[in-house]
PDB file of C-alpha atoms in Angstrom:
ATOM      1  CA  MET A 163     130.641 126.746  95.164  1.00  0.00           C
ATOM      2  CA  SER A 164     127.482 128.177  96.690  1.00  0.00           C
ATOM      3  CA  THR A 165     126.482 131.673  95.795  1.00  0.00           C
ATOM      4  CA  SER A 166     124.589 133.937  98.106  1.00  0.00           C
ATOM      5  CA  LYS A 167     121.432 135.441  96.717  1.00  0.00           C
ATOM      6  CA  ALA A 168     119.206 138.083  98.165  1.00  0.00           C
ATOM      7  CA  LYS A 169     116.118 136.554  99.725  1.00  0.00           C
ATOM      8  CA  THR A 170     113.307 136.906  97.223  1.00  0.00           C
ATOM      9  CA  SER A 171     109.666 136.211  97.832  1.00  0.00           C
ATOM     10  CA  GLN A 172     108.519 132.948  96.311  1.00  0.00           C
ATOM     11  CA  THR A 173     105.655 133.442  93.862  1.00  0.00           C
ATOM     12  CA  MET A 174     103.257 131.141  92.099  1.00  0.00           C
ATOM     13  CA  LYS A 175     100.884 131.335  89.198  1.00  0.00           C
ATOM     14  CA  PRO A 176      97.321 132.344  90.034  1.00  0.00           C
ATOM     15  CA  ALA A 177      96.105 128.850  89.015  1.00  0.00           C
ATOM     16  CA  THR A 178      98.407 127.255  91.587  1.00  0.00           C
ATOM     17  CA  ALA A 179      97.282 129.662  94.288  1.00  0.00           C
ATOM     18  CA  ALA A 180      93.623 129.016  93.428  1.00  0.00           C
ATOM     19  CA  LYS A 181      94.168 125.279  93.706  1.00  0.00           C
ATOM     20  CA  LYS A 182      95.847 125.701  97.098  1.00  0.00           C
ATOM     21  CA  LEU A 183      92.914 127.843  98.235  1.00  0.00           C
ATOM     22  CA  GLY A 184      90.369 125.318  96.915  1.00  0.00           C
ATOM     23  CA  ILE A 185      88.671 127.788  94.591  1.00  0.00           C
ATOM     24  CA  LEU A 186      87.900 128.002  90.897  1.00  0.00           C
ATOM     25  CA  LEU A 187      90.309 130.481  89.300  1.00  0.00           C
ATOM     26  CA  SER A 188      87.773 131.754  86.764  1.00  0.00           C
ATOM     27  CA  ALA A 189      85.420 132.728  89.617  1.00  0.00           C
ATOM     28  CA  ALA A 190      88.089 134.746  91.456  1.00  0.00           C
ATOM     29  CA  PRO A 191      88.383 138.534  91.042  1.00  0.00           C
ATOM     30  CA  ALA A 192      90.355 139.781  88.060  1.00  0.00           C
ATOM     31  CA  GLU A 193      93.177 141.202  90.201  1.00  0.00           C
ATOM     32  CA  PHE A 194      93.754 137.706  91.652  1.00  0.00           C
ATOM     33  CA  GLN A 195      93.703 136.071  88.202  1.00  0.00           C
ATOM     34  CA  GLU A 196      96.087 138.508  86.531  1.00  0.00           C
ATOM     35  CA  GLY A 197      99.338 138.408  88.442  1.00  0.00           C
ATOM     36  CA  PRO A 198     101.622 136.137  90.400  1.00  0.00           C
ATOM     37  CA  VAL A 199     100.748 135.425  94.028  1.00  0.00           C
ATOM     38  CA  SER A 200     103.503 135.489  96.621  1.00  0.00           C
ATOM     39  CA  ARG A 201     103.770 132.917  99.382  1.00  0.00           C
ATOM     40  CA  ASP A 202     103.117 135.718 101.897  1.00  0.00           C
ATOM     41  CA  GLU A 203      99.967 136.792 100.032  1.00  0.00           C
ATOM     42  CA  LEU A 204      98.728 133.184  99.939  1.00  0.00           C
ATOM     43  CA  ASN A 205      99.364 132.779 103.668  1.00  0.00           C
ATOM     44  CA  ALA A 206      97.481 136.026 104.345  1.00  0.00           C
ATOM     45  CA  LEU A 207      94.525 134.860 102.232  1.00  0.00           C
ATOM     46  CA  GLN A 208      94.437 131.555 104.116  1.00  0.00           C
ATOM     47  CA  ALA A 209      94.764 133.156 107.555  1.00  0.00           C
ATOM     48  CA  ASP A 210      92.227 135.941 107.026  1.00  0.00           C
ATOM     49  CA  PRO A 211      90.130 135.294 103.896  1.00  0.00           C
ATOM     50  CA  PRO A 212      88.567 138.383 102.320  1.00  0.00           C
ATOM     51  CA  ALA A 213      84.810 138.381 101.657  1.00  0.00           C
ATOM     52  CA  TRP A 214      85.186 137.246  98.023  1.00  0.00           C
ATOM     53  CA  LEU A 215      87.230 134.206  99.071  1.00  0.00           C
ATOM     54  CA  ALA A 216      84.876 133.279 101.900  1.00  0.00           C
ATOM     55  CA  ASP A 217      81.908 133.546  99.509  1.00  0.00           C
ATOM     56  CA  LEU A 218      83.607 131.379  96.869  1.00  0.00           C
ATOM     57  CA  ARG A 219      84.494 128.714  99.425  1.00  0.00           C
ATOM     58  CA  ARG A 220      80.969 128.738 100.837  1.00  0.00           C
ATOM     59  CA  GLU A 221      78.841 129.036  97.679  1.00  0.00           C
ATOM     60  CA  GLY A 222      81.075 128.058  94.768  1.00  0.00           C
ATOM     61  CA  PRO A 223      81.379 127.429  91.963  1.00  0.00           C
ATOM     62  CA  HIS A 224      83.786 124.793  93.227  1.00  0.00           C
ATOM     63  CA  PRO A 225      86.605 123.085  91.282  1.00  0.00           C
ATOM     64  CA  ARG A 226      86.285 119.368  90.613  1.00  0.00           C
ATOM     65  CA  GLN A 227      88.543 118.269  93.481  1.00  0.00           C
ATOM     66  CA  VAL A 228      86.329 120.160  95.943  1.00  0.00           C
ATOM     67  CA  VAL A 229      83.128 118.817  94.334  1.00  0.00           C
ATOM     68  CA  ALA A 230      84.501 115.275  94.601  1.00  0.00           C
ATOM     69  CA  ALA A 231      85.424 115.754  98.249  1.00  0.00           C
ATOM     70  CA  LYS A 232      82.028 117.234  99.142  1.00  0.00           C
ATOM     71  CA  LEU A 233      80.269 114.310  97.429  1.00  0.00           C
ATOM     72  CA  ARG A 234      82.714 111.766  98.936  1.00  0.00           C
ATOM     73  CA  VAL A 235      83.653 110.368  95.513  1.00  0.00           C
ATOM     74  CA  SER A 236      86.795 110.400  93.389  1.00  0.00           C
ATOM     75  CA  ILE A 237      87.408 112.806  90.536  1.00  0.00           C
ATOM     76  CA  SER A 238      87.276 109.759  88.246  1.00  0.00           C
ATOM     77  CA  GLY A 239      83.855 108.988  89.690  1.00  0.00           C
ATOM     78  CA  LEU A 240      82.654 112.441  88.724  1.00  0.00           C
ATOM     79  CA  THR A 241      83.945 111.885  85.206  1.00  0.00           C
ATOM     80  CA  ARG A 242      82.196 108.512  84.959  1.00  0.00           C
ATOM     81  CA  ALA A 243      78.979 110.249  86.019  1.00  0.00           C
ATOM     82  CA  GLY A 244      79.430 112.862  83.293  1.00  0.00           C
ATOM     83  CA  ILE A 245      80.195 115.746  85.661  1.00  0.00           C
ATOM     84  CA  THR A 246      83.089 117.556  84.039  1.00  0.00           C
ATOM     85  CA  GLY A 247      82.638 121.131  85.188  1.00  0.00           C
ATOM     86  CA  PRO A 248      82.405 123.061  88.413  1.00  0.00           C
ATOM     87  CA  LEU A 249      79.311 122.913  90.626  1.00  0.00           C
ATOM     88  CA  THR A 250      77.906 125.354  93.163  1.00  0.00           C
ATOM     89  CA  THR A 251      77.208 124.383  96.758  1.00  0.00           C
ATOM     90  CA  ALA A 252      73.462 124.402  95.963  1.00  0.00           C
ATOM     91  CA  GLU A 253      73.976 121.973  93.064  1.00  0.00           C
ATOM     92  CA  ILE A 254      76.084 119.704  95.274  1.00  0.00           C
ATOM     93  CA  GLU A 255      73.417 119.742  97.983  1.00  0.00           C
ATOM     94  CA  ASP A 256      70.747 118.931  95.373  1.00  0.00           C
ATOM     95  CA  LEU A 257      72.780 115.922  94.228  1.00  0.00           C
ATOM     96  CA  LYS A 258      73.171 114.740  97.820  1.00  0.00           C
ATOM     97  CA  ALA A 259      69.417 115.086  98.364  1.00  0.00           C
ATOM     98  CA  GLU A 260      68.597 113.204  95.151  1.00  0.00           C
ATOM     99  CA  ASN A 261      71.214 110.550  95.987  1.00  0.00           C
ATOM    100  CA  PRO A 262      71.202 109.029  92.475  1.00  0.00           C
ATOM    101  CA  ASP A 263      72.415 105.481  91.852  1.00  0.00           C
ATOM    102  CA  TRP A 264      75.717 106.655  90.362  1.00  0.00           C
ATOM    103  CA  LEU A 265      76.469 108.677  93.501  1.00  0.00           C
ATOM    104  CA  GLN A 266      75.771 105.733  95.795  1.00  0.00           C
ATOM    105  CA  ARG A 267      77.914 103.472  93.608  1.00  0.00           C
ATOM    106  CA  GLU A 268      80.831 105.929  93.465  1.00  0.00           C
ATOM    107  CA  GLN A 269      80.689 106.557  97.220  1.00  0.00           C
ATOM    108  CA  ALA A 270      80.840 102.800  97.802  1.00  0.00           C
ATOM    109  CA  ILE A 271      83.820 102.474  95.453  1.00  0.00           C
ATOM    110  CA  ARG A 272      85.617 105.353  97.204  1.00  0.00           C
ATOM    111  CA  ALA A 273      84.943 103.796 100.616  1.00  0.00           C
ATOM    112  CA  GLU A 274      86.356 100.453  99.416  1.00  0.00           C
ATOM    113  CA  VAL A 275      89.476 102.164  98.064  1.00  0.00           C
ATOM    114  CA  ARG A 276      90.024 103.985 101.360  1.00  0.00           C
ATOM    115  CA  GLU A 277      89.604 100.769 103.342  1.00  0.00           C
ATOM    116  CA  GLU A 278      92.120  99.009 101.116  1.00  0.00           C
ATOM    117  CA  GLU A 279      94.591 101.897 101.422  1.00  0.00           C
ATOM    118  CA  LEU A 280      94.247 101.764 105.211  1.00  0.00           C
ATOM    119  CA  ARG A 281      94.712  97.988 105.243  1.00  0.00           C
ATOM    120  CA  LEU A 282      97.875  98.255 103.136  1.00  0.00           C
ATOM    121  CA  LYS A 283      99.216 101.068 105.291  1.00  0.00           C
ATOM    122  CA  GLN A 284      98.724  98.971 108.425  1.00  0.00           C
ATOM    123  CA  GLN A 285     100.531  96.028 106.822  1.00  0.00           C
ATOM    124  CA  ARG A 286     103.663  98.031 106.057  1.00  0.00           C
ATOM    125  CA  PRO A 287     106.505  97.354 108.436  1.00  0.00           C
ATOM    126  CA  LYS A 288     107.221 100.200 110.794  1.00  0.00           C
ATOM    127  CA  GLY A 289     110.752 101.423 111.031  1.00  0.00           C
TER     128      GLY A 289
END
């Protein structure tokens, strides 16, 4: 009951590709934003990033998941702190330098969550 199909290249929406690349879609070039991205194109971008991609990854603006990772907090922690949009690398570095109370608190919460996740993982039976 199986039918044979010609091998077609798997494509994804630009938003999906941007998320996989860790970049903000709205900051990407128009040609990237406008059409589907094939799996081969994504692999090529990851293996040998063009200048625009390297600049975006280095300087931003960064999507929330990248901002959260760079600050070592959760995305929920960013929301609680009132940070709802993208930040540049310079803005992230400024926040780290200021080290406000909310950042310290959210980093502590994230560390506790990670410790608990590790503890639970170690308790699971192996097999």
